[in-house]
């Protein structure tokens, strides 16, 4: 149990589908993140939310749309994705303090056909 | 060039061997993290350190702030240690930089 839960763990979708990834943390953290992990590449930051406010949008295409209704929940809405968007999407959370530890979810493996 | 460089990229060891994974970074940091990722995908934090050395079981992590370098050591390696080990640094605030990972395979 990592304290950060992601659903679904696996998702296969067509390019015209709309789907959402969900992340939930009960660690009392105020910062939540979406990362993309592709083969042989470092984790790529997509979005950061602090106290439900988006503070980072790392030039992510608009077909990815984040939502943070409260400090415990984070969503990534997916629409008209491309096959190159297939990757592992990881949610993480941390405290706001400068040296706070980073906790990750198990990831959502996305395949776009 | 990535802000965090790890070596080696791949490592195969016999069970029982002493293993070292290296991490160099180029930015000022508030903390360095060693992470472990198993084939299932989830990432677990092994260590967070900002100075000196930490030990947990057979794992030891060291950091040299002046040289911007950290090492992760595994003593008496075991097949269950097989995983990808990722070095990450926190620059400050919510900015983290990640290495590409070291894929470790420990053979029985």
Coordinates of C-alpha atoms in Angstrom, one line a residue:
Chain A
X1 CA 0.0 0.0 0.0
X2 CA 1.8 3.1 -1.2
X3 CA -0.9 5.6 -0.1
X4 CA -1.5 6.7 -3.7
X5 CA -4.0 4.7 -5.6
X6 CA -4.5 4.9 -9.4
X7 CA -7.3 3.5 -11.5
X8 CA -7.5 1.9 -13.9
X9 CA -4.2 0.0 -13.9
X10 CA -4.6 -0.8 -17.6
X11 CA -6.5 1.0 -20.3
X12 CA -6.8 0.3 -24.0
X13 CA -8.6 3.0 -26.1
X14 CA -9.2 4.0 -29.6
X15 CA -8.1 7.4 -31.0
X16 CA -11.7 8.7 -30.9
X17 CA -12.5 7.5 -27.3
X18 CA -12.8 9.7 -24.2
X19 CA -11.5 8.1 -21.0
X20 CA -10.2 9.3 -17.6
X21 CA -7.5 8.2 -15.3
X22 CA -8.0 8.7 -11.5
X23 CA -5.6 9.2 -8.7
X24 CA -6.4 9.3 -5.0
X25 CA -4.1 10.0 -2.0
X26 CA -4.8 10.0 1.7
X27 CA -1.4 11.1 2.9
X28 CA -2.4 14.6 3.7
X29 CA -0.2 15.9 0.9
X30 CA -1.0 19.2 -0.8
X31 CA 0.9 18.7 -4.1
X32 CA -0.1 16.1 -6.7
X33 CA 1.5 15.3 -10.0
X34 CA 1.0 13.6 -13.3
X35 CA 4.0 12.0 -15.0
X36 CA 4.4 10.2 -18.3
X37 CA 6.9 7.4 -18.5
X38 CA 7.9 6.1 -21.9
X39 CA 10.5 3.4 -22.6
X40 CA 14.1 4.4 -22.0
X41 CA 13.2 8.0 -21.1
X42 CA 13.2 9.9 -17.8
X43 CA 9.8 10.5 -16.2
X44 CA 8.2 13.5 -17.9
X45 CA 6.3 15.9 -15.8
X46 CA 2.9 16.8 -17.2
X47 CA 1.0 18.7 -14.5
X48 CA 1.4 19.8 -10.9
X49 CA -1.3 20.9 -8.6
X50 CA -0.7 22.7 -5.3
X51 CA -3.7 23.0 -3.0
X52 CA -6.0 22.2 -6.0
X53 CA -4.4 24.9 -8.1
X54 CA -2.5 24.0 -11.3
X55 CA 1.0 25.4 -11.0
X56 CA 2.7 23.6 -13.9
X57 CA 1.6 22.6 -17.3
X58 CA 4.6 21.3 -19.1
X59 CA 3.6 22.1 -22.6
X60 CA 1.2 19.2 -22.6
X61 CA -1.2 18.8 -25.6
X62 CA -4.7 19.8 -25.0
X63 CA -5.9 16.2 -25.6
X64 CA -4.8 15.7 -22.0
X65 CA -6.9 17.6 -19.5
X66 CA -6.3 17.5 -15.8
X67 CA -8.8 18.1 -13.0
X68 CA -8.2 18.4 -9.3
X69 CA -11.5 18.7 -7.4
X70 CA -9.7 18.6 -4.0
X71 CA -6.3 18.0 -2.6
X72 CA -6.9 14.2 -2.4
X73 CA -8.1 13.5 -5.9
X74 CA -6.6 14.1 -9.3
X75 CA -7.9 13.1 -12.7
X76 CA -6.4 13.0 -16.2
X77 CA -9.1 13.2 -18.9
X78 CA -8.1 11.8 -22.2
X79 CA -9.6 12.7 -25.6
X80 CA -8.6 11.9 -29.2
X81 CA -5.2 10.5 -28.2
X82 CA -2.6 9.4 -30.6
X83 CA -0.7 6.0 -30.6
X84 CA 2.4 7.8 -29.5
X85 CA 0.6 8.7 -26.3
X86 CA 0.8 5.0 -25.2
X87 CA 2.8 5.0 -22.1
X88 CA 2.7 4.5 -18.3
X89 CA 1.0 7.4 -16.6
X90 CA 2.1 7.8 -13.0
X91 CA 0.5 9.9 -10.3
X92 CA 2.5 11.1 -7.4
X93 CA 2.0 13.3 -4.3
X94 CA 4.3 15.1 -1.9
X95 CA 4.2 17.6 0.9
X96 CA 4.9 21.3 0.0
X97 CA 8.0 21.4 2.2
X98 CA 11.1 21.6 0.1
X99 CA 12.5 18.2 1.0
X100 CA 9.3 16.3 1.2
X101 CA 9.3 12.7 0.0
X102 CA 7.6 11.8 -3.3
X103 CA 5.0 9.0 -3.2
X104 CA 3.9 7.3 -6.4
X105 CA 0.9 5.3 -7.4
X106 CA 1.1 2.0 -9.3
X107 CA 0.6 3.7 -12.6
X108 CA -2.0 3.4 -15.4
X109 CA -0.7 1.6 -18.5
X110 CA -2.3 3.2 -21.5
X111 CA -2.4 1.8 -25.0
X112 CA -3.9 3.8 -27.8
X113 CA -4.8 1.9 -30.9
Chain B
X1 CA 21.5 17.0 -21.6
X2 CA 19.5 15.5 -18.8
X3 CA 19.9 17.2 -15.4
X4 CA 20.4 13.8 -13.8
X5 CA 22.7 11.2 -15.3
X6 CA 22.8 7.6 -14.0
X7 CA 25.3 4.8 -14.7
X8 CA 25.3 2.1 -15.6
X9 CA 22.1 1.9 -17.7
X10 CA 22.0 -1.9 -17.4
X11 CA 23.6 -4.1 -14.8
X12 CA 23.6 -7.9 -14.4
X13 CA 25.0 -9.4 -11.2
X14 CA 25.3 -12.8 -9.6
X15 CA 23.4 -13.4 -6.4
X16 CA 25.5 -12.2 -3.5
X17 CA 27.5 -9.6 -5.4
X18 CA 28.0 -6.1 -4.1
X19 CA 26.3 -3.6 -6.5
X20 CA 26.9 0.1 -7.0
X21 CA 24.7 2.5 -9.0
X22 CA 25.9 6.0 -9.6
X23 CA 24.0 9.3 -10.0
X24 CA 25.3 12.7 -11.0
X25 CA 23.3 15.8 -11.2
X26 CA 23.8 19.3 -12.5
X27 CA 21.4 21.5 -10.5
X28 CA 21.2 22.8 -7.0
X29 CA 19.0 20.5 -4.9
X30 CA 17.0 20.4 -1.7
X31 CA 17.0 16.6 -1.6
X32 CA 17.9 13.5 -3.7
X33 CA 15.7 10.4 -3.9
X34 CA 16.5 6.9 -4.9
X35 CA 13.4 5.1 -6.3
X36 CA 12.8 1.5 -7.2
X37 CA 10.4 0.4 -9.9
X38 CA 9.4 -3.2 -10.4
X39 CA 8.1 -4.6 -13.7
X40 CA 4.5 -4.0 -12.6
X41 CA 5.1 -0.3 -12.9
X42 CA 4.7 1.2 -9.4
X43 CA 7.6 3.2 -8.0
X44 CA 8.6 3.0 -4.4
X45 CA 10.8 5.5 -2.6
X46 CA 13.9 3.8 -1.1
X47 CA 15.8 6.8 0.3
X48 CA 15.5 10.6 0.5
X49 CA 18.8 12.3 1.5
X50 CA 20.3 15.7 1.5
X51 CA 23.7 14.9 3.0
X52 CA 25.9 12.0 4.2
X53 CA 24.7 8.5 4.2
X54 CA 21.6 6.4 4.9
X55 CA 21.3 2.7 5.4
X56 CA 18.2 0.4 5.2
X57 CA 18.8 -3.3 5.5
X58 CA 21.1 -4.2 2.6
X59 CA 20.8 -0.9 0.9
X60 CA 23.1 2.1 1.5
X61 CA 22.8 5.5 -0.1
X62 CA 25.4 8.2 0.0
X63 CA 25.6 11.7 -1.3
X64 CA 28.4 14.2 -1.9
X65 CA 26.8 17.6 -2.2
X66 CA 30.0 19.3 -3.3
X67 CA 30.6 16.9 -6.1
X68 CA 26.9 16.6 -7.0
X69 CA 27.1 12.8 -6.9
X70 CA 25.2 10.0 -5.1
X71 CA 25.6 6.3 -5.0
X72 CA 23.2 3.5 -4.2
X73 CA 24.9 0.3 -2.9
X74 CA 23.3 -3.1 -2.5
X75 CA 25.1 -5.6 -0.4
X76 CA 24.6 -9.4 -0.8
X77 CA 22.4 -8.9 -3.8
X78 CA 19.4 -11.2 -4.3
X79 CA 17.2 -11.9 -7.3
X80 CA 14.3 -10.0 -5.6
X81 CA 16.5 -6.9 -6.0
X82 CA 16.0 -7.1 -9.7
X83 CA 14.2 -3.8 -10.7
X84 CA 14.8 -0.4 -12.2
X85 CA 16.5 2.0 -9.8
X86 CA 15.8 5.7 -10.5
X87 CA 17.7 8.6 -9.1
X88 CA 15.7 11.8 -8.7
X89 CA 16.5 15.3 -7.4
X90 CA 14.3 18.0 -6.0
X91 CA 15.5 21.4 -7.1
X92 CA 13.1 23.2 -4.8
X93 CA 9.4 23.7 -4.7
X94 CA 7.8 21.0 -6.8
X95 CA 10.5 20.7 -9.5
X96 CA 11.9 17.1 -9.7
X97 CA 14.3 15.8 -12.2
X98 CA 14.7 12.1 -12.9
X99 CA 17.4 9.9 -14.3
X100 CA 16.6 7.3 -17.0
X101 CA 17.0 4.5 -14.5
X102 CA 19.4 1.6 -14.0
X103 CA 17.9 -1.8 -14.9
X104 CA 19.3 -4.4 -12.5
X105 CA 19.1 -8.1 -13.0
X106 CA 20.4 -10.4 -10.2
X107 CA 20.9 -14.0 -11.4
X108 CA 20.6 -16.8 -8.9

